[in-house]
mmCIF file of C-alpha atoms in Angstrom:
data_model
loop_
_atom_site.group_PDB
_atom_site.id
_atom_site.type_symbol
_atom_site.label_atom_id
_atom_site.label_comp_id
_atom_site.label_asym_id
_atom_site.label_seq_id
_atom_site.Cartn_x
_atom_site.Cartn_y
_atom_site.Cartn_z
ATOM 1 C CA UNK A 18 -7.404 8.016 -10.012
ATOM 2 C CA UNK A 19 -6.387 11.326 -8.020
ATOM 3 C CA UNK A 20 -2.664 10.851 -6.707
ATOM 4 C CA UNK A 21 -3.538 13.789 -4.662
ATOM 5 C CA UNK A 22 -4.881 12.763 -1.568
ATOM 6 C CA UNK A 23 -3.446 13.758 2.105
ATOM 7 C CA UNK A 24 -3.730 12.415 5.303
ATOM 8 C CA UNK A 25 -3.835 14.894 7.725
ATOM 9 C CA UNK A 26 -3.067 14.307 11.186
ATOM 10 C CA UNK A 27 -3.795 16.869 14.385
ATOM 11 C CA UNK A 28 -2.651 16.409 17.580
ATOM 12 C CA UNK A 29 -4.400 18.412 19.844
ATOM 13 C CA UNK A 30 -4.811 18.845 23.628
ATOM 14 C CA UNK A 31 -8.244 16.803 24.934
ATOM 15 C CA UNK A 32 -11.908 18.811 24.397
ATOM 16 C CA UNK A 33 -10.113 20.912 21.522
ATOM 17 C CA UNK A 34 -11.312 18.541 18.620
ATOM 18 C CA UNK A 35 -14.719 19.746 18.464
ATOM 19 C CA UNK A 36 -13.836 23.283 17.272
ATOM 20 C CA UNK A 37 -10.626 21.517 14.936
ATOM 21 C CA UNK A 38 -12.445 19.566 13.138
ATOM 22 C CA UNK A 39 -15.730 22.371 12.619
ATOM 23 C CA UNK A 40 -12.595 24.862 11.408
ATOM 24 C CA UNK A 41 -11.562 22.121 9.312
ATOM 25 C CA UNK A 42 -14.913 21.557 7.769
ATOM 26 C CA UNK A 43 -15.269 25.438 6.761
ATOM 27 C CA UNK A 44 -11.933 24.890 5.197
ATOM 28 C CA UNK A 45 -13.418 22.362 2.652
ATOM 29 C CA UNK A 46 -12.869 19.040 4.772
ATOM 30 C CA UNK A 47 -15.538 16.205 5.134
ATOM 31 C CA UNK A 48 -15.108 14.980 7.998
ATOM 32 C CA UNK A 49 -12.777 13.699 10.465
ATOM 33 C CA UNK A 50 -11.921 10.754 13.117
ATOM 34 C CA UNK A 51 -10.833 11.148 16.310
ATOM 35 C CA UNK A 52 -8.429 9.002 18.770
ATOM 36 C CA UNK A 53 -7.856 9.838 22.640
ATOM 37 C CA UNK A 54 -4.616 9.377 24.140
ATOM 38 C CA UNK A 55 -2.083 10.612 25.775
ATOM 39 C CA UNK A 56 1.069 12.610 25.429
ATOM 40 C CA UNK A 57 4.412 14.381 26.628
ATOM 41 C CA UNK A 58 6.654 17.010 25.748
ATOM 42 C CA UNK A 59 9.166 19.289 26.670
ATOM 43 C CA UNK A 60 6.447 22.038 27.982
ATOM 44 C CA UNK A 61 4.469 19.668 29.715
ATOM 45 C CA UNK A 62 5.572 18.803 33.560
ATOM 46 C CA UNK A 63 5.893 14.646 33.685
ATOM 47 C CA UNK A 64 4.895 14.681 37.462
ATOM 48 C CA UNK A 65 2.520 16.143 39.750
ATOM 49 C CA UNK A 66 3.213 15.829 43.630
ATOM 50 C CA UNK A 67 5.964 12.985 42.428
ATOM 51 C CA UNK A 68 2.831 11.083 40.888
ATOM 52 C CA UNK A 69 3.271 10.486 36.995
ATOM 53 C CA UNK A 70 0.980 13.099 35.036
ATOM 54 C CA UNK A 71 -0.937 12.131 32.409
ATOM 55 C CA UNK A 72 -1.520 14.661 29.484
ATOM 56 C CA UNK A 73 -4.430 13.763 27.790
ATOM 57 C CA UNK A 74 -4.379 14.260 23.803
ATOM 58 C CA UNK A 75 -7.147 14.419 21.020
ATOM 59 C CA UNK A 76 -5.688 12.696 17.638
ATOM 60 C CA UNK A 77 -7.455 13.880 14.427
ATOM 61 C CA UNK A 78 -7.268 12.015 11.164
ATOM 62 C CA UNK A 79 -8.491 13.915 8.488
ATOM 63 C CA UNK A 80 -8.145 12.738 4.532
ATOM 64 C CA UNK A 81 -8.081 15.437 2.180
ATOM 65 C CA UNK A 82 -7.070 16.016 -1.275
ATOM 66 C CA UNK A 83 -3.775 18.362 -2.139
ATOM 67 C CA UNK A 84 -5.846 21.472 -2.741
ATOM 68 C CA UNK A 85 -7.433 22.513 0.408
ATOM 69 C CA UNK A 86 -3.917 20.988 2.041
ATOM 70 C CA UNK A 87 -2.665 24.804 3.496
ATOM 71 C CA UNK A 88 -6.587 26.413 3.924
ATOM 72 C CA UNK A 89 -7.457 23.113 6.123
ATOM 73 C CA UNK A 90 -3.809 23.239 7.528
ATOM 74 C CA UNK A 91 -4.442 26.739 8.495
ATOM 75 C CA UNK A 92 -7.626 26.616 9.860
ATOM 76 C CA UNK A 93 -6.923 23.537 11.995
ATOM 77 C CA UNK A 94 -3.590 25.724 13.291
ATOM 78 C CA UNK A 95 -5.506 28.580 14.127
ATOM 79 C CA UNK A 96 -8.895 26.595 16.076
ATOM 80 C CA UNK A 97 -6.523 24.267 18.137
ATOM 81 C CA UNK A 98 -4.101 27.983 18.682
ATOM 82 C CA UNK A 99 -1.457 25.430 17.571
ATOM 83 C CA UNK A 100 1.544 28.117 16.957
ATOM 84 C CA UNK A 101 1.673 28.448 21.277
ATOM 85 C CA UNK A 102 3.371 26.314 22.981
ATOM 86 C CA UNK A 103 1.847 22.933 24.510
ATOM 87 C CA UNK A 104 -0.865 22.771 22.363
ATOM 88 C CA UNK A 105 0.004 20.310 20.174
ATOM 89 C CA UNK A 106 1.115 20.454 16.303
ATOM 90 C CA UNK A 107 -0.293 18.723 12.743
ATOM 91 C CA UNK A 108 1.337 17.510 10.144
ATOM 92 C CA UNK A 109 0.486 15.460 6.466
ATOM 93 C CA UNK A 110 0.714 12.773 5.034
ATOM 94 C CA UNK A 111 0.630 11.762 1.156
ATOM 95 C CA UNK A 112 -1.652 8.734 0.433
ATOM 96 C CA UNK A 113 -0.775 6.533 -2.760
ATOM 97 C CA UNK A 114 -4.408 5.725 -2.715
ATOM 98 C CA UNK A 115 -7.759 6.282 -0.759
ATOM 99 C CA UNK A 116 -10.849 4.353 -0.346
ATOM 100 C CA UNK A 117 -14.051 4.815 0.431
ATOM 101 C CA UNK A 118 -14.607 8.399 -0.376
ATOM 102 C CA UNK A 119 -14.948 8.526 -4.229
ATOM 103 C CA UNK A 120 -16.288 11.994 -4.085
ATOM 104 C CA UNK A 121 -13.062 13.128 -3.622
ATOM 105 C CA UNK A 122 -12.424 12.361 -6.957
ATOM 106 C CA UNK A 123 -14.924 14.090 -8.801
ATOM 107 C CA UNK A 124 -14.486 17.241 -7.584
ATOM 108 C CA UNK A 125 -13.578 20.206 -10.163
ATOM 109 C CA UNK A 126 -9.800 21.235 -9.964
ATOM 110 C CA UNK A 127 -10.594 24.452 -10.421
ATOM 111 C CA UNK A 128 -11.483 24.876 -6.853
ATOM 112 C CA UNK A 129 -8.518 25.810 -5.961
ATOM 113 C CA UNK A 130 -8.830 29.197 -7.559
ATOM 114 C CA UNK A 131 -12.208 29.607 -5.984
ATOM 115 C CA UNK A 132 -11.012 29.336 -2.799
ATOM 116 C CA UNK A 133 -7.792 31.226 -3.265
ATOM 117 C CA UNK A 134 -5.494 28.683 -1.940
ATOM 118 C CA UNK A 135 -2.016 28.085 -2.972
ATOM 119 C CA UNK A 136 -0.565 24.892 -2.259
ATOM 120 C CA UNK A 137 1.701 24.198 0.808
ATOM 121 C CA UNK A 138 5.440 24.247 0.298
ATOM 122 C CA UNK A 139 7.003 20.892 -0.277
ATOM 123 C CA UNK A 140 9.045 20.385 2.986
ATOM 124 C CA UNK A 141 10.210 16.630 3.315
ATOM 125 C CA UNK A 142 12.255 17.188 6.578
ATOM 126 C CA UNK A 143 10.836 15.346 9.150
ATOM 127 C CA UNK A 144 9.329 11.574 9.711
ATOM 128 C CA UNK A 145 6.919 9.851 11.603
ATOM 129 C CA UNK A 146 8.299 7.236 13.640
ATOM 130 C CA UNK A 147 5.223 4.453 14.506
ATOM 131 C CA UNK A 148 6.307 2.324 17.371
ATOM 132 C CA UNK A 149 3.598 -1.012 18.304
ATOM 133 C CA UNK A 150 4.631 -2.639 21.348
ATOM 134 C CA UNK A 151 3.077 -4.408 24.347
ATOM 135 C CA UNK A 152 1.276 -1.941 26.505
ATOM 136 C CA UNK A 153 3.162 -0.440 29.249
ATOM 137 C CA UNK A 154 6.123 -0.556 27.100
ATOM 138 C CA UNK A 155 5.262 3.013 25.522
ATOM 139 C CA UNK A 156 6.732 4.599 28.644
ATOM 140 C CA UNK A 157 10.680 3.445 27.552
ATOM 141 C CA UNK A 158 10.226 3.929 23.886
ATOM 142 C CA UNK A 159 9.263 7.998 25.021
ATOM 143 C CA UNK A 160 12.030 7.877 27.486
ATOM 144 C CA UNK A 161 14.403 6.453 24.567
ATOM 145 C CA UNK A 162 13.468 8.730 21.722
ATOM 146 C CA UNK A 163 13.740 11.501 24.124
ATOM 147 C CA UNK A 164 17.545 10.514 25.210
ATOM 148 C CA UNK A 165 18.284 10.232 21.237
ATOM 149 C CA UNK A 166 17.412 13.706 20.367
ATOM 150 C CA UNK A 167 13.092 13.538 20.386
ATOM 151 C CA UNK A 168 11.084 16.151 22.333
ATOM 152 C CA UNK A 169 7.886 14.182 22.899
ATOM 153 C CA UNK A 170 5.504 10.958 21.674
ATOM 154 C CA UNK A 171 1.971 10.658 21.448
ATOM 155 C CA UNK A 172 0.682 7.055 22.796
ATOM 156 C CA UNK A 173 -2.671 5.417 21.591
ATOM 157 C CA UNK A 174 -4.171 1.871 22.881
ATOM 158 C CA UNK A 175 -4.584 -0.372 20.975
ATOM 159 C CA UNK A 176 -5.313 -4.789 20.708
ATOM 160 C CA UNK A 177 -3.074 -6.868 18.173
ATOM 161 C CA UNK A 178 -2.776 -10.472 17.990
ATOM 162 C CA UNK A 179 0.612 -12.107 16.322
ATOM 163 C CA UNK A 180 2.239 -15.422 15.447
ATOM 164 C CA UNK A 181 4.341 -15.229 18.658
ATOM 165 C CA UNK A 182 0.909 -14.467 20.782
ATOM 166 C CA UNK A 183 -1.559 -17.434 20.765
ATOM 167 C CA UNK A 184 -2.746 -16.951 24.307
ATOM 168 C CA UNK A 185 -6.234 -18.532 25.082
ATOM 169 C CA UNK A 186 -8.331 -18.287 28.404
ATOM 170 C CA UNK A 187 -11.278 -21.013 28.525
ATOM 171 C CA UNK A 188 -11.119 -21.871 24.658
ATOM 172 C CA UNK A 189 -11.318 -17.785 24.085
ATOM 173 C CA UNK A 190 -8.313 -15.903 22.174
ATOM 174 C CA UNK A 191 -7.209 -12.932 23.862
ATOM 175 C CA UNK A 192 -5.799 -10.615 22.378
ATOM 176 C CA UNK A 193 -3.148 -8.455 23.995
ATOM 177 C CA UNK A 194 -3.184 -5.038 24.608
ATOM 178 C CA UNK A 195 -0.532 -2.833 22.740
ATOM 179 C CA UNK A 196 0.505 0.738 22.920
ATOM 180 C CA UNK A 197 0.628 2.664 19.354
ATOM 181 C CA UNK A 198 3.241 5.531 20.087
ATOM 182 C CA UNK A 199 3.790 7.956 17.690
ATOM 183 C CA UNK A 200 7.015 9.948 17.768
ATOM 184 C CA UNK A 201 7.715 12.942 14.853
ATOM 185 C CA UNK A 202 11.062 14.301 14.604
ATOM 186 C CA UNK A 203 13.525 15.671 12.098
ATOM 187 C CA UNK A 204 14.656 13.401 9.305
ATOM 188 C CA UNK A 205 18.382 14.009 9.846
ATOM 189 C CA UNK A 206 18.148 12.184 13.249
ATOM 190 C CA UNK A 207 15.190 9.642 12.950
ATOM 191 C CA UNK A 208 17.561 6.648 12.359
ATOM 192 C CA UNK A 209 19.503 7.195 15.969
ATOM 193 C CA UNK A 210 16.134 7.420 17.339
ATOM 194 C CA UNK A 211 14.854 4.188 15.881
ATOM 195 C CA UNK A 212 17.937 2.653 16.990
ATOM 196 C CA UNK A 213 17.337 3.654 20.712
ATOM 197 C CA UNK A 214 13.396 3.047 20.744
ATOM 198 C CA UNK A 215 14.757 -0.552 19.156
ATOM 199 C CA UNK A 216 17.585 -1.132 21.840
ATOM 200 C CA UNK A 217 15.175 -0.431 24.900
ATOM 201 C CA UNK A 218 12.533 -2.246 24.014
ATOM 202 C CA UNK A 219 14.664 -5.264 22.196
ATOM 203 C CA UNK A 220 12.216 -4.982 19.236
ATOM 204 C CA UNK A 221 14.478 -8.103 17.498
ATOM 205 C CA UNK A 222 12.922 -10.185 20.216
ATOM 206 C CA UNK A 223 9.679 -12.405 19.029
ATOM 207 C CA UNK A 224 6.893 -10.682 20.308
ATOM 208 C CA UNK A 225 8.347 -7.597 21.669
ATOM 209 C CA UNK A 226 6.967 -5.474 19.077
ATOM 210 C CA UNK A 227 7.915 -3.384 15.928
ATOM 211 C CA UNK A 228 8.603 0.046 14.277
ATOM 212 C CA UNK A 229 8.363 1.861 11.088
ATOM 213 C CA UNK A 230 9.123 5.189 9.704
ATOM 214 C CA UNK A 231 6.533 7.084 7.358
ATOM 215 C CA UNK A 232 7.658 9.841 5.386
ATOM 216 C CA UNK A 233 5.872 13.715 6.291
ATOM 217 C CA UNK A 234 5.407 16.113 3.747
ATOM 218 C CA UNK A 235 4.410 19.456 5.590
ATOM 219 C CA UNK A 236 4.519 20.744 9.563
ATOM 220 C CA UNK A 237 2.100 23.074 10.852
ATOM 221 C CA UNK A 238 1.972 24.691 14.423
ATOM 222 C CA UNK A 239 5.412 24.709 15.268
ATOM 223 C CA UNK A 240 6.244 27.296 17.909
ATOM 224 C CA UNK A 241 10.271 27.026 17.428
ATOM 225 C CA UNK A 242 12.798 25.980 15.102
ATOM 226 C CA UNK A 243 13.510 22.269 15.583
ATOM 227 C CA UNK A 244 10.260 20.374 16.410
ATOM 228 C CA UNK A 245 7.007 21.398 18.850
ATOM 229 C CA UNK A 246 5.698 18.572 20.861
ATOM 230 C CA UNK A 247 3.009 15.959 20.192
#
């Protein structure tokens, strides 16, 4: 089984994905899925005429193995002109294991050489901070991230149905709407972040929600030296 596998992740502002994910292609990818939703950071003005402003985001997941990790990385950074400011960043992911695509497997580790690439630098530093709760919540996990130390959050719609959530309308489950909000900042600080996104939402509450932390192995598109925005 390849141990090799990445999951790369784009975040890139709305109409850009098209040309990502064709620069990502010519850099050896497959293929690629992509999520709307919306975003803030520190270069992008919350309000417009005192109305909230809504940023509109492109999320790309693309799984590829370890070899083509900096030429995809590179292409992607260059297509979505993710080195300038306010247009979003990418970052990976290492997968234990990945299904579905078993071609991955049988390609020739030699192609590496062919291609020229070098494998990205091993860079552990920051985490990925996944926050589920009910939707219209996402606005005061942002808000609390942001007042411990985070520059921005990416927020993604999303249903979910729990043991604290049997709600039925005419014999019919519904099942509630949640906001996914995705939050990437420097390990040093991700626990005091976690902390505030879990006091402002009262995540210990049945129901309210929950949060994890996932590990990120490499950063690309950062414009300056702490953390770009998603």
């Amino acid at each position: 089984m390849n141990l090799n596998h990445r999951l790369m992740i784009a975040i890139v502002k709305r109409g850009a994905s098209r040309d990502v994910i064709a620069a990502a292609k010519e850099a050896g990818a497959d293929g690629a899925t992509v999520l709307y939703a919306e975003g803030i950071g520190r270069n992008e003005k919350p309000t417009f005429l005192g109305l909230p402003a809504t940023h509109e985001k492109d999320v790309i997941f693309i799984a590829v193995d370890g070899e083509i990790e900096m030429a995809v990385a590179e292409a992607i950074s260059h297509a979505g002109k993710l080195g300038k400011s306010g247009y979003g960043l990418g970052f990976t992911i290492h997968l234990s294991q990945l299904l579905g695509v078993p071609h991955l497997d049988d390609r020739e580790d030699d192609r590496k050489k062919k291609r020229g690439v070098e494998l990205m630098p091993e860079q552990k530093d920051f985490q990925l901070i996944v926050t589920i709760v009910n939707s219209g919540d996402s606005g005061q996990v942002v808000k609390a991230a942001a007042q411990a130390g985070a520059e921005g959050g990416t927020i993604l719609e999303g249903r979910g149905t729990g043991v604290n959530e049997q709600k039925k309308f005419m014999n019919f489950t519904i099942d509630p709407e949640k906001d996914v909000v995705l939050t990437l900042v420097p390990a040093a600080f991700a626990e005091k972040v976690v902390a505030s996104i879990e006091q402002a939402v009262d995540l210990d509450a049945p129901g309210k929600g929950i949060a994890f932390l996932i590990d990120v192995e490499n950063v690309f598109g950062v414009n300056h030296s702490s953390l770009n925005h998603l």
